[in-house]
JSON list of C-alpha atoms in Angstrom, two decimals:
[
{"chain": "F", "resi": 1, "resn": "MET", "atom": "CA", "xyz": [0.00, 0.00, 0.00]},
{"chain": "F", "resi": 2, "resn": "LYS", "atom": "CA", "xyz": [1.41, 3.36, -1.02]},
{"chain": "F", "resi": 3, "resn": "ARG", "atom": "CA", "xyz": [2.12, 5.61, 1.95]},
{"chain": "F", "resi": 4, "resn": "THR", "atom": "CA", "xyz": [0.95, 9.25, 1.79]},
{"chain": "F", "resi": 5, "resn": "PRO", "atom": "CA", "xyz": [3.98, 11.53, 2.07]},
{"chain": "F", "resi": 6, "resn": "THR", "atom": "CA", "xyz": [4.16, 13.75, 5.14]},
{"chain": "F", "resi": 7, "resn": "PRO", "atom": "CA", "xyz": [3.50, 17.40, 4.20]},
{"chain": "F", "resi": 8, "resn": "ALA", "atom": "CA", "xyz": [6.46, 19.71, 4.46]},
{"chain": "F", "resi": 9, "resn": "PRO", "atom": "CA", "xyz": [6.34, 22.05, 7.47]},
{"chain": "F", "resi": 10, "resn": "PRO", "atom": "CA", "xyz": [5.17, 25.57, 6.63]},
{"chain": "F", "resi": 11, "resn": "SER", "atom": "CA", "xyz": [7.85, 28.02, 5.59]},
{"chain": "F", "resi": 12, "resn": "LEU", "atom": "CA", "xyz": [8.54, 31.44, 7.04]},
{"chain": "F", "resi": 13, "resn": "ARG", "atom": "CA", "xyz": [7.23, 33.05, 3.85]},
{"chain": "F", "resi": 14, "resn": "GLN", "atom": "CA", "xyz": [3.98, 31.07, 3.99]},
{"chain": "F", "resi": 15, "resn": "ILE", "atom": "CA", "xyz": [3.36, 32.15, 7.57]},
{"chain": "F", "resi": 16, "resn": "GLN", "atom": "CA", "xyz": [4.20, 35.80, 6.97]},
{"chain": "F", "resi": 17, "resn": "THR", "atom": "CA", "xyz": [2.08, 35.93, 3.82]},
{"chain": "F", "resi": 18, "resn": "ALA", "atom": "CA", "xyz": [-0.93, 34.52, 5.67]},
{"chain": "F", "resi": 19, "resn": "LEU", "atom": "CA", "xyz": [-0.53, 36.88, 8.61]},
{"chain": "F", "resi": 20, "resn": "ARG", "atom": "CA", "xyz": [0.05, 40.00, 6.56]},
{"chain": "F", "resi": 21, "resn": "ALA", "atom": "CA", "xyz": [-2.95, 39.31, 4.31]},
{"chain": "F", "resi": 22, "resn": "GLU", "atom": "CA", "xyz": [-5.22, 40.50, 7.11]},
{"chain": "F", "resi": 23, "resn": "ALA", "atom": "CA", "xyz": [-3.17, 43.45, 8.31]},
{"chain": "F", "resi": 24, "resn": "ASP", "atom": "CA", "xyz": [-5.22, 46.52, 9.23]},
{"chain": "F", "resi": 25, "resn": "LYS", "atom": "CA", "xyz": [-3.57, 49.96, 9.27]},
{"chain": "F", "resi": 26, "resn": "GLU", "atom": "CA", "xyz": [-6.07, 51.40, 11.74]},
{"chain": "F", "resi": 27, "resn": "VAL", "atom": "CA", "xyz": [-5.50, 48.54, 14.17]},
{"chain": "F", "resi": 28, "resn": "ALA", "atom": "CA", "xyz": [-1.74, 49.03, 13.73]},
{"chain": "F", "resi": 29, "resn": "GLN", "atom": "CA", "xyz": [-1.98, 52.71, 14.69]},
{"chain": "F", "resi": 30, "resn": "SER", "atom": "CA", "xyz": [-4.10, 51.88, 17.72]},
{"chain": "F", "resi": 31, "resn": "SER", "atom": "CA", "xyz": [-1.64, 49.19, 18.78]},
{"chain": "F", "resi": 32, "resn": "LYS", "atom": "CA", "xyz": [1.30, 51.59, 18.52]},
{"chain": "F", "resi": 33, "resn": "ARG", "atom": "CA", "xyz": [-0.39, 53.86, 21.03]},
{"chain": "F", "resi": 34, "resn": "PHE", "atom": "CA", "xyz": [-1.54, 51.04, 23.30]},
{"chain": "F", "resi": 35, "resn": "PHE", "atom": "CA", "xyz": [1.89, 49.44, 23.53]},
{"chain": "F", "resi": 36, "resn": "LYS", "atom": "CA", "xyz": [3.71, 52.74, 24.18]},
{"chain": "F", "resi": 37, "resn": "THR", "atom": "CA", "xyz": [5.96, 52.91, 21.12]},
{"chain": "F", "resi": 38, "resn": "ALA", "atom": "CA", "xyz": [6.79, 56.63, 21.24]},
{"chain": "F", "resi": 39, "resn": "GLU", "atom": "CA", "xyz": [10.37, 57.72, 21.89]},
{"chain": "F", "resi": 40, "resn": "GLY", "atom": "CA", "xyz": [11.28, 57.21, 25.53]},
{"chain": "F", "resi": 41, "resn": "GLU", "atom": "CA", "xyz": [8.42, 54.76, 26.20]},
{"chain": "F", "resi": 42, "resn": "TYR", "atom": "CA", "xyz": [8.92, 51.08, 27.00]},
{"chain": "F", "resi": 43, "resn": "GLY", "atom": "CA", "xyz": [7.90, 49.89, 23.52]},
{"chain": "F", "resi": 44, "resn": "ALA", "atom": "CA", "xyz": [9.77, 52.59, 21.64]},
{"chain": "F", "resi": 45, "resn": "GLY", "atom": "CA", "xyz": [10.29, 51.82, 17.95]},
{"chain": "F", "resi": 46, "resn": "ASP", "atom": "CA", "xyz": [8.16, 48.68, 17.81]},
{"chain": "F", "resi": 47, "resn": "LYS", "atom": "CA", "xyz": [6.24, 48.11, 14.57]},
{"chain": "F", "resi": 48, "resn": "PHE", "atom": "CA", "xyz": [2.76, 46.66, 14.08]},
{"chain": "F", "resi": 49, "resn": "LEU", "atom": "CA", "xyz": [0.98, 44.99, 11.20]},
{"chain": "F", "resi": 50, "resn": "GLY", "atom": "CA", "xyz": [-2.45, 45.55, 12.68]},
{"chain": "F", "resi": 51, "resn": "LEU", "atom": "CA", "xyz": [-3.57, 42.04, 13.69]},
{"chain": "F", "resi": 52, "resn": "ARG", "atom": "CA", "xyz": [-5.74, 41.14, 16.64]},
{"chain": "F", "resi": 53, "resn": "VAL", "atom": "CA", "xyz": [-5.02, 38.24, 19.00]},
{"chain": "F", "resi": 54, "resn": "PRO", "atom": "CA", "xyz": [-8.04, 36.08, 17.99]},
{"chain": "F", "resi": 55, "resn": "HIS", "atom": "CA", "xyz": [-6.81, 36.11, 14.39]},
{"chain": "F", "resi": 56, "resn": "LEU", "atom": "CA", "xyz": [-3.34, 35.04, 15.46]},
{"chain": "F", "resi": 57, "resn": "ARG", "atom": "CA", "xyz": [-4.71, 32.22, 17.59]},
{"chain": "F", "resi": 58, "resn": "ARG", "atom": "CA", "xyz": [-6.76, 30.90, 14.66]},
{"chain": "F", "resi": 59, "resn": "GLN", "atom": "CA", "xyz": [-3.64, 30.83, 12.51]},
{"chain": "F", "resi": 60, "resn": "VAL", "atom": "CA", "xyz": [-1.72, 28.87, 15.15]},
{"chain": "F", "resi": 61, "resn": "LYS", "atom": "CA", "xyz": [-3.82, 25.79, 14.36]},
{"chain": "F", "resi": 62, "resn": "ILE", "atom": "CA", "xyz": [-2.94, 26.11, 10.68]},
{"chain": "F", "resi": 63, "resn": "PHE", "atom": "CA", "xyz": [0.81, 26.55, 11.15]},
{"chain": "F", "resi": 64, "resn": "GLU", "atom": "CA", "xyz": [1.42, 24.53, 14.32]},
{"chain": "F", "resi": 65, "resn": "ALA", "atom": "CA", "xyz": [3.81, 22.19, 12.47]},
{"chain": "F", "resi": 66, "resn": "ALA", "atom": "CA", "xyz": [6.33, 24.97, 11.80]},
{"chain": "F", "resi": 67, "resn": "SER", "atom": "CA", "xyz": [9.91, 23.99, 12.56]},
{"chain": "F", "resi": 68, "resn": "LEU", "atom": "CA", "xyz": [11.75, 25.54, 15.50]},
{"chain": "F", "resi": 69, "resn": "GLU", "atom": "CA", "xyz": [14.16, 27.15, 13.04]},
{"chain": "F", "resi": 70, "resn": "THR", "atom": "CA", "xyz": [11.27, 28.85, 11.24]},
{"chain": "F", "resi": 71, "resn": "ILE", "atom": "CA", "xyz": [9.79, 29.96, 14.56]},
{"chain": "F", "resi": 72, "resn": "ARG", "atom": "CA", "xyz": [13.17, 31.30, 15.66]},
{"chain": "F", "resi": 73, "resn": "LYS", "atom": "CA", "xyz": [13.31, 33.47, 12.53]},
{"chain": "F", "resi": 74, "resn": "LEU", "atom": "CA", "xyz": [9.73, 34.63, 13.05]},
{"chain": "F", "resi": 75, "resn": "LEU", "atom": "CA", "xyz": [10.53, 35.53, 16.65]},
{"chain": "F", "resi": 76, "resn": "ALA", "atom": "CA", "xyz": [13.26, 37.87, 15.38]},
{"chain": "F", "resi": 77, "resn": "SER", "atom": "CA", "xyz": [10.74, 39.80, 13.27]},
{"chain": "F", "resi": 78, "resn": "GLY", "atom": "CA", "xyz": [10.53, 43.56, 13.53]},
{"chain": "F", "resi": 79, "resn": "PHE", "atom": "CA", "xyz": [6.75, 43.26, 13.72]},
{"chain": "F", "resi": 80, "resn": "HIS", "atom": "CA", "xyz": [5.19, 42.79, 17.13]},
{"chain": "F", "resi": 81, "resn": "GLU", "atom": "CA", "xyz": [2.41, 40.46, 15.99]},
{"chain": "F", "resi": 82, "resn": "GLU", "atom": "CA", "xyz": [4.84, 38.11, 14.24]},
{"chain": "F", "resi": 83, "resn": "ARG", "atom": "CA", "xyz": [6.85, 37.81, 17.44]},
{"chain": "F", "resi": 84, "resn": "LEU", "atom": "CA", "xyz": [3.65, 37.17, 19.39]},
{"chain": "F", "resi": 85, "resn": "PHE", "atom": "CA", "xyz": [2.60, 34.55, 16.84]},
{"chain": "F", "resi": 86, "resn": "ALA", "atom": "CA", "xyz": [5.97, 32.83, 17.17]},
{"chain": "F", "resi": 87, "resn": "LEU", "atom": "CA", "xyz": [5.46, 32.65, 20.93]},
{"chain": "F", "resi": 88, "resn": "PHE", "atom": "CA", "xyz": [1.96, 31.23, 20.50]},
{"chain": "F", "resi": 89, "resn": "LEU", "atom": "CA", "xyz": [3.47, 28.52, 18.30]},
{"chain": "F", "resi": 90, "resn": "LEU", "atom": "CA", "xyz": [6.15, 27.76, 20.89]},
{"chain": "F", "resi": 91, "resn": "VAL", "atom": "CA", "xyz": [3.59, 27.50, 23.68]},
{"chain": "F", "resi": 92, "resn": "ARG", "atom": "CA", "xyz": [1.45, 25.11, 21.62]},
{"chain": "F", "resi": 93, "resn": "GLN", "atom": "CA", "xyz": [4.42, 22.95, 20.65]},
{"chain": "F", "resi": 94, "resn": "PHE", "atom": "CA", "xyz": [5.75, 22.94, 24.21]},
{"chain": "F", "resi": 95, "resn": "LYS", "atom": "CA", "xyz": [2.42, 21.77, 25.59]},
{"chain": "F", "resi": 96, "resn": "ARG", "atom": "CA", "xyz": [2.24, 18.91, 23.09]},
{"chain": "F", "resi": 97, "resn": "GLY", "atom": "CA", "xyz": [5.92, 18.07, 22.89]},
{"chain": "F", "resi": 98, "resn": "ASP", "atom": "CA", "xyz": [8.06, 15.38, 24.46]},
{"chain": "F", "resi": 99, "resn": "HIS", "atom": "CA", "xyz": [10.95, 16.07, 26.82]},
{"chain": "F", "resi": 100, "resn": "THR", "atom": "CA", "xyz": [13.42, 16.72, 24.00]},
{"chain": "F", "resi": 101, "resn": "THR", "atom": "CA", "xyz": [11.09, 19.17, 22.26]},
{"chain": "F", "resi": 102, "resn": "GLN", "atom": "CA", "xyz": [10.31, 21.00, 25.49]},
{"chain": "F", "resi": 103, "resn": "ARG", "atom": "CA", "xyz": [13.97, 21.34, 26.37]},
{"chain": "F", "resi": 104, "resn": "ALA", "atom": "CA", "xyz": [14.73, 22.75, 22.91]},
{"chain": "F", "resi": 105, "resn": "ILE", "atom": "CA", "xyz": [11.87, 25.26, 23.19]},
{"chain": "F", "resi": 106, "resn": "TYR", "atom": "CA", "xyz": [12.95, 26.36, 26.67]},
{"chain": "F", "resi": 107, "resn": "LYS", "atom": "CA", "xyz": [16.50, 26.91, 25.44]},
{"chain": "F", "resi": 108, "resn": "LEU", "atom": "CA", "xyz": [15.31, 28.78, 22.35]},
{"chain": "F", "resi": 109, "resn": "TYR", "atom": "CA", "xyz": [13.13, 30.99, 24.53]},
{"chain": "F", "resi": 110, "resn": "LEU", "atom": "CA", "xyz": [15.92, 31.97, 26.92]},
{"chain": "F", "resi": 111, "resn": "ASP", "atom": "CA", "xyz": [18.29, 32.53, 24.01]},
{"chain": "F", "resi": 112, "resn": "SER", "atom": "CA", "xyz": [15.71, 34.85, 22.42]},
{"chain": "F", "resi": 113, "resn": "THR", "atom": "CA", "xyz": [14.58, 37.08, 25.29]},
{"chain": "F", "resi": 114, "resn": "ALA", "atom": "CA", "xyz": [15.72, 40.16, 23.37]},
{"chain": "F", "resi": 115, "resn": "TYR", "atom": "CA", "xyz": [12.66, 39.59, 21.17]},
{"chain": "F", "resi": 116, "resn": "VAL", "atom": "CA", "xyz": [10.25, 38.88, 24.05]},
{"chain": "F", "resi": 117, "resn": "ASN", "atom": "CA", "xyz": [10.19, 42.61, 24.60]},
{"chain": "F", "resi": 118, "resn": "ASN", "atom": "CA", "xyz": [6.77, 43.78, 25.64]},
{"chain": "F", "resi": 119, "resn": "TRP", "atom": "CA", "xyz": [4.41, 42.84, 28.46]},
{"chain": "F", "resi": 120, "resn": "ASP", "atom": "CA", "xyz": [1.96, 40.88, 26.30]},
{"chain": "F", "resi": 121, "resn": "LEU", "atom": "CA", "xyz": [4.78, 38.84, 24.78]},
{"chain": "F", "resi": 122, "resn": "VAL", "atom": "CA", "xyz": [6.09, 37.96, 28.24]},
{"chain": "F", "resi": 123, "resn": "ASP", "atom": "CA", "xyz": [2.72, 37.31, 29.83]},
{"chain": "F", "resi": 124, "resn": "SER", "atom": "CA", "xyz": [1.51, 34.95, 27.11]},
{"chain": "F", "resi": 125, "resn": "SER", "atom": "CA", "xyz": [4.62, 32.76, 27.17]},
{"chain": "F", "resi": 126, "resn": "ALA", "atom": "CA", "xyz": [6.72, 32.91, 30.36]},
{"chain": "F", "resi": 127, "resn": "PRO", "atom": "CA", "xyz": [4.39, 30.85, 32.59]},
{"chain": "F", "resi": 128, "resn": "GLN", "atom": "CA", "xyz": [3.67, 28.30, 29.87]},
{"chain": "F", "resi": 129, "resn": "ILE", "atom": "CA", "xyz": [7.29, 27.75, 28.82]},
{"chain": "F", "resi": 130, "resn": "VAL", "atom": "CA", "xyz": [9.72, 28.88, 31.52]},
{"chain": "F", "resi": 131, "resn": "GLY", "atom": "CA", "xyz": [7.46, 28.15, 34.46]},
{"chain": "F", "resi": 132, "resn": "SER", "atom": "CA", "xyz": [6.35, 24.81, 33.07]},
{"chain": "F", "resi": 133, "resn": "TRP", "atom": "CA", "xyz": [9.90, 23.65, 32.30]},
{"chain": "F", "resi": 134, "resn": "LEU", "atom": "CA", "xyz": [11.14, 24.61, 35.77]},
{"chain": "F", "resi": 135, "resn": "GLU", "atom": "CA", "xyz": [8.20, 23.03, 37.60]},
{"chain": "F", "resi": 136, "resn": "THR", "atom": "CA", "xyz": [10.23, 19.97, 38.62]},
{"chain": "F", "resi": 137, "resn": "ARG", "atom": "CA", "xyz": [13.67, 21.57, 38.33]},
{"chain": "F", "resi": 138, "resn": "LYS", "atom": "CA", "xyz": [15.86, 24.05, 40.15]},
{"chain": "F", "resi": 139, "resn": "ARG", "atom": "CA", "xyz": [14.43, 27.55, 39.96]},
{"chain": "F", "resi": 140, "resn": "SER", "atom": "CA", "xyz": [17.79, 29.35, 39.97]},
{"chain": "F", "resi": 141, "resn": "PRO", "atom": "CA", "xyz": [17.39, 30.63, 36.37]},
{"chain": "F", "resi": 142, "resn": "LEU", "atom": "CA", "xyz": [14.51, 32.80, 37.57]},
{"chain": "F", "resi": 143, "resn": "TYR", "atom": "CA", "xyz": [16.66, 34.53, 40.18]},
{"chain": "F", "resi": 144, "resn": "LYS", "atom": "CA", "xyz": [19.32, 35.22, 37.56]},
{"chain": "F", "resi": 145, "resn": "LEU", "atom": "CA", "xyz": [16.69, 36.72, 35.25]},
{"chain": "F", "resi": 146, "resn": "ALA", "atom": "CA", "xyz": [15.38, 38.84, 38.15]},
{"chain": "F", "resi": 147, "resn": "LYS", "atom": "CA", "xyz": [18.82, 40.50, 38.40]},
{"chain": "F", "resi": 148, "resn": "SER", "atom": "CA", "xyz": [18.98, 41.29, 34.69]},
{"chain": "F", "resi": 149, "resn": "ASP", "atom": "CA", "xyz": [19.32, 44.82, 33.36]},
{"chain": "F", "resi": 150, "resn": "SER", "atom": "CA", "xyz": [16.48, 43.94, 30.98]},
{"chain": "F", "resi": 151, "resn": "LEU", "atom": "CA", "xyz": [13.03, 44.95, 32.15]},
{"chain": "F", "resi": 152, "resn": "TRP", "atom": "CA", "xyz": [11.57, 42.11, 30.12]},
{"chain": "F", "resi": 153, "resn": "GLU", "atom": "CA", "xyz": [13.83, 39.42, 31.55]},
{"chain": "F", "resi": 154, "resn": "ARG", "atom": "CA", "xyz": [12.88, 40.58, 35.04]},
{"chain": "F", "resi": 155, "resn": "ARG", "atom": "CA", "xyz": [9.21, 40.39, 34.08]},
{"chain": "F", "resi": 156, "resn": "ILE", "atom": "CA", "xyz": [9.78, 36.89, 32.67]},
{"chain": "F", "resi": 157, "resn": "SER", "atom": "CA", "xyz": [11.18, 35.85, 36.06]},
{"chain": "F", "resi": 158, "resn": "ILE", "atom": "CA", "xyz": [8.13, 36.88, 38.07]},
{"chain": "F", "resi": 159, "resn": "LEU", "atom": "CA", "xyz": [5.52, 35.88, 35.45]},
{"chain": "F", "resi": 160, "resn": "ALA", "atom": "CA", "xyz": [7.01, 32.39, 35.21]},
{"chain": "F", "resi": 161, "resn": "THR", "atom": "CA", "xyz": [5.90, 31.84, 38.80]},
{"chain": "F", "resi": 162, "resn": "PHE", "atom": "CA", "xyz": [2.27, 31.99, 37.68]},
{"chain": "F", "resi": 163, "resn": "HIS", "atom": "CA", "xyz": [2.67, 28.36, 36.63]},
{"chain": "F", "resi": 164, "resn": "PHE", "atom": "CA", "xyz": [3.76, 27.43, 40.16]},
{"chain": "F", "resi": 165, "resn": "ILE", "atom": "CA", "xyz": [1.05, 29.54, 41.78]},
{"chain": "F", "resi": 166, "resn": "ARG", "atom": "CA", "xyz": [-1.60, 27.63, 39.87]},
{"chain": "F", "resi": 167, "resn": "LEU", "atom": "CA", "xyz": [-0.18, 24.49, 41.51]},
{"chain": "F", "resi": 168, "resn": "HIS", "atom": "CA", "xyz": [-0.36, 26.14, 44.95]},
{"chain": "F", "resi": 169, "resn": "ASP", "atom": "CA", "xyz": [3.42, 26.48, 45.06]},
{"chain": "F", "resi": 170, "resn": "PHE", "atom": "CA", "xyz": [4.02, 30.04, 46.27]},
{"chain": "F", "resi": 171, "resn": "GLU", "atom": "CA", "xyz": [7.61, 30.05, 47.49]},
{"chain": "F", "resi": 172, "resn": "ASP", "atom": "CA", "xyz": [9.25, 31.50, 44.39]},
{"chain": "F", "resi": 173, "resn": "ALA", "atom": "CA", "xyz": [6.52, 34.07, 43.77]},
{"chain": "F", "resi": 174, "resn": "ILE", "atom": "CA", "xyz": [7.05, 35.38, 47.29]},
{"chain": "F", "resi": 175, "resn": "ALA", "atom": "CA", "xyz": [10.86, 35.28, 47.11]},
{"chain": "F", "resi": 176, "resn": "LEU", "atom": "CA", "xyz": [11.00, 37.00, 43.72]},
{"chain": "F", "resi": 177, "resn": "SER", "atom": "CA", "xyz": [8.48, 39.63, 44.80]},
{"chain": "F", "resi": 178, "resn": "GLU", "atom": "CA", "xyz": [10.84, 40.41, 47.66]},
{"chain": "F", "resi": 179, "resn": "GLN", "atom": "CA", "xyz": [13.82, 40.52, 45.31]},
{"chain": "F", "resi": 180, "resn": "LEU", "atom": "CA", "xyz": [11.98, 42.88, 42.96]},
{"chain": "F", "resi": 181, "resn": "LEU", "atom": "CA", "xyz": [10.50, 45.01, 45.73]},
{"chain": "F", "resi": 182, "resn": "HIS", "atom": "CA", "xyz": [12.59, 48.05, 44.88]},
{"chain": "F", "resi": 183, "resn": "ASP", "atom": "CA", "xyz": [12.65, 47.64, 41.11]},
{"chain": "F", "resi": 184, "resn": "SER", "atom": "CA", "xyz": [12.58, 50.95, 39.26]},
{"chain": "F", "resi": 185, "resn": "GLU", "atom": "CA", "xyz": [10.01, 49.92, 36.64]},
{"chain": "F", "resi": 186, "resn": "ASP", "atom": "CA", "xyz": [6.25, 50.27, 37.04]},
{"chain": "F", "resi": 187, "resn": "LEU", "atom": "CA", "xyz": [5.70, 47.23, 34.80]},
{"chain": "F", "resi": 188, "resn": "ILE", "atom": "CA", "xyz": [7.57, 45.12, 37.35]},
{"chain": "F", "resi": 189, "resn": "HIS", "atom": "CA", "xyz": [5.51, 46.59, 40.21]},
{"chain": "F", "resi": 190, "resn": "LYS", "atom": "CA", "xyz": [2.35, 45.62, 38.33]},
{"chain": "F", "resi": 191, "resn": "ALA", "atom": "CA", "xyz": [3.60, 42.10, 37.58]},
{"chain": "F", "resi": 192, "resn": "SER", "atom": "CA", "xyz": [4.74, 41.43, 41.15]},
{"chain": "F", "resi": 193, "resn": "GLY", "atom": "CA", "xyz": [1.50, 42.80, 42.58]},
{"chain": "F", "resi": 194, "resn": "TRP", "atom": "CA", "xyz": [-0.49, 40.67, 40.16]},
{"chain": "F", "resi": 195, "resn": "MET", "atom": "CA", "xyz": [1.35, 37.51, 41.19]},
{"chain": "F", "resi": 196, "resn": "LEU", "atom": "CA", "xyz": [0.86, 38.34, 44.86]},
{"chain": "F", "resi": 197, "resn": "ARG", "atom": "CA", "xyz": [-2.86, 38.82, 44.22]},
{"chain": "F", "resi": 198, "resn": "GLU", "atom": "CA", "xyz": [-2.97, 35.40, 42.55]},
{"chain": "F", "resi": 199, "resn": "VAL", "atom": "CA", "xyz": [-1.27, 33.91, 45.60]},
{"chain": "F", "resi": 200, "resn": "GLY", "atom": "CA", "xyz": [-3.88, 35.57, 47.80]},
{"chain": "F", "resi": 201, "resn": "ASN", "atom": "CA", "xyz": [-6.68, 34.17, 45.65]},
{"chain": "F", "resi": 202, "resn": "ARG", "atom": "CA", "xyz": [-5.49, 30.70, 46.65]},
{"chain": "F", "resi": 203, "resn": "ASP", "atom": "CA", "xyz": [-4.13, 31.28, 50.17]},
{"chain": "F", "resi": 204, "resn": "VAL", "atom": "CA", "xyz": [-4.92, 34.68, 51.62]},
{"chain": "F", "resi": 205, "resn": "ASP", "atom": "CA", "xyz": [-2.79, 34.04, 54.72]},
{"chain": "F", "resi": 206, "resn": "VAL", "atom": "CA", "xyz": [0.37, 33.84, 52.58]},
{"chain": "F", "resi": 207, "resn": "LEU", "atom": "CA", "xyz": [-0.49, 37.20, 51.02]},
{"chain": "F", "resi": 208, "resn": "ILE", "atom": "CA", "xyz": [-1.30, 38.80, 54.38]},
{"chain": "F", "resi": 209, "resn": "ASN", "atom": "CA", "xyz": [2.02, 37.64, 55.83]},
{"chain": "F", "resi": 210, "resn": "PHE", "atom": "CA", "xyz": [3.84, 39.25, 52.90]},
{"chain": "F", "resi": 211, "resn": "LEU", "atom": "CA", "xyz": [1.86, 42.47, 53.22]},
{"chain": "F", "resi": 212, "resn": "ASP", "atom": "CA", "xyz": [2.36, 42.72, 56.96]},
{"chain": "F", "resi": 213, "resn": "GLU", "atom": "CA", "xyz": [6.11, 42.51, 56.43]},
{"chain": "F", "resi": 214, "resn": "HIS", "atom": "CA", "xyz": [6.48, 44.63, 53.30]},
{"chain": "F", "resi": 215, "resn": "ALA", "atom": "CA", "xyz": [3.45, 46.90, 52.80]},
{"chain": "F", "resi": 216, "resn": "LEU", "atom": "CA", "xyz": [5.30, 49.99, 54.03]},
{"chain": "F", "resi": 217, "resn": "ASP", "atom": "CA", "xyz": [8.14, 49.38, 51.55]},
{"chain": "F", "resi": 218, "resn": "MET", "atom": "CA", "xyz": [6.08, 48.29, 48.54]},
{"chain": "F", "resi": 219, "resn": "PRO", "atom": "CA", "xyz": [5.70, 50.61, 45.56]},
{"chain": "F", "resi": 220, "resn": "ARG", "atom": "CA", "xyz": [2.14, 51.93, 45.56]},
{"chain": "F", "resi": 221, "resn": "THR", "atom": "CA", "xyz": [1.27, 50.23, 42.27]},
{"chain": "F", "resi": 222, "resn": "MET", "atom": "CA", "xyz": [2.50, 46.87, 43.51]},
{"chain": "F", "resi": 223, "resn": "LEU", "atom": "CA", "xyz": [0.50, 47.25, 46.71]},
{"chain": "F", "resi": 224, "resn": "ARG", "atom": "CA", "xyz": [-2.71, 48.24, 44.91]},
{"chain": "F", "resi": 225, "resn": "TYR", "atom": "CA", "xyz": [-2.47, 45.25, 42.57]},
{"chain": "F", "resi": 226, "resn": "ALA", "atom": "CA", "xyz": [-1.73, 42.86, 45.46]},
{"chain": "F", "resi": 227, "resn": "ILE", "atom": "CA", "xyz": [-4.67, 43.94, 47.65]},
{"chain": "F", "resi": 228, "resn": "GLU", "atom": "CA", "xyz": [-7.25, 44.30, 44.89]},
{"chain": "F", "resi": 229, "resn": "LYS", "atom": "CA", "xyz": [-9.31, 41.26, 45.96]},
{"chain": "F", "resi": 230, "resn": "LEU", "atom": "CA", "xyz": [-9.12, 41.84, 49.71]},
{"chain": "F", "resi": 231, "resn": "PRO", "atom": "CA", "xyz": [-12.14, 43.11, 51.65]},
{"chain": "F", "resi": 232, "resn": "ASP", "atom": "CA", "xyz": [-12.59, 46.88, 51.51]},
{"chain": "F", "resi": 233, "resn": "ARG", "atom": "CA", "xyz": [-11.60, 47.42, 55.16]},
{"chain": "F", "resi": 234, "resn": "GLN", "atom": "CA", "xyz": [-8.33, 45.54, 54.72]},
{"chain": "F", "resi": 235, "resn": "ARG", "atom": "CA", "xyz": [-7.49, 47.41, 51.51]},
{"chain": "F", "resi": 236, "resn": "LYS", "atom": "CA", "xyz": [-8.03, 50.75, 53.19]},
{"chain": "F", "resi": 237, "resn": "SER", "atom": "CA", "xyz": [-5.94, 49.68, 56.15]},
{"chain": "F", "resi": 238, "resn": "TYR", "atom": "CA", "xyz": [-2.93, 48.81, 53.99]},
{"chain": "F", "resi": 239, "resn": "LEU", "atom": "CA", "xyz": [-3.31, 51.93, 51.86]},
{"chain": "F", "resi": 240, "resn": "SER", "atom": "CA", "xyz": [-3.37, 54.16, 54.92]},
{"chain": "F", "resi": 241, "resn": "LYS", "atom": "CA", "xyz": [-0.03, 52.91, 56.24]}
]
């Protein structure tokens, strides 16, 4: 019986052609404002095709067989949505892959953090790849990332703990929040406060212990994010300190 040949994996050109076919200039302009791309802002110089996330997620199912080399090239794109699409592909392949595939994706991710350079790129990939890979391994890479000069590598470190938090493992989220307590960037304050809030959603006593020790030293943004789900009286009490 004649065997049907396996289709070739999609090429970089095929993926880019499909994505760019639905580019929208108005969406691109809106995205440039939303992701702070003006000079001096955190996303300065980033470029947008004008594609919304639901469209990208639909395309992931079509191009999920892309090779890691093709995804690596796509991740180096100057266009934000192509980098995001590359990360969506990596997350999908990581989830479905064997140990060898997952290790290769984790390594590719950490070798490519220069391109994971906005909050949505970090938030949609760090827990699923970095956090998932480190679930049963030493967490030391996170503490190295937390000391990085790169805002985005520091955000990767704290967002990766979301994977652990979902498993009711809070130790690294708490330790990294302490390490990042005096970070200079508001986007880190938001991320740390968010992770603390997620801890509190699962074990409020762990959050309260952290707040009782650090509330006076926490950046205001971090504190507001962390206490968002607490009862009104408790929120007011921490804010008045």
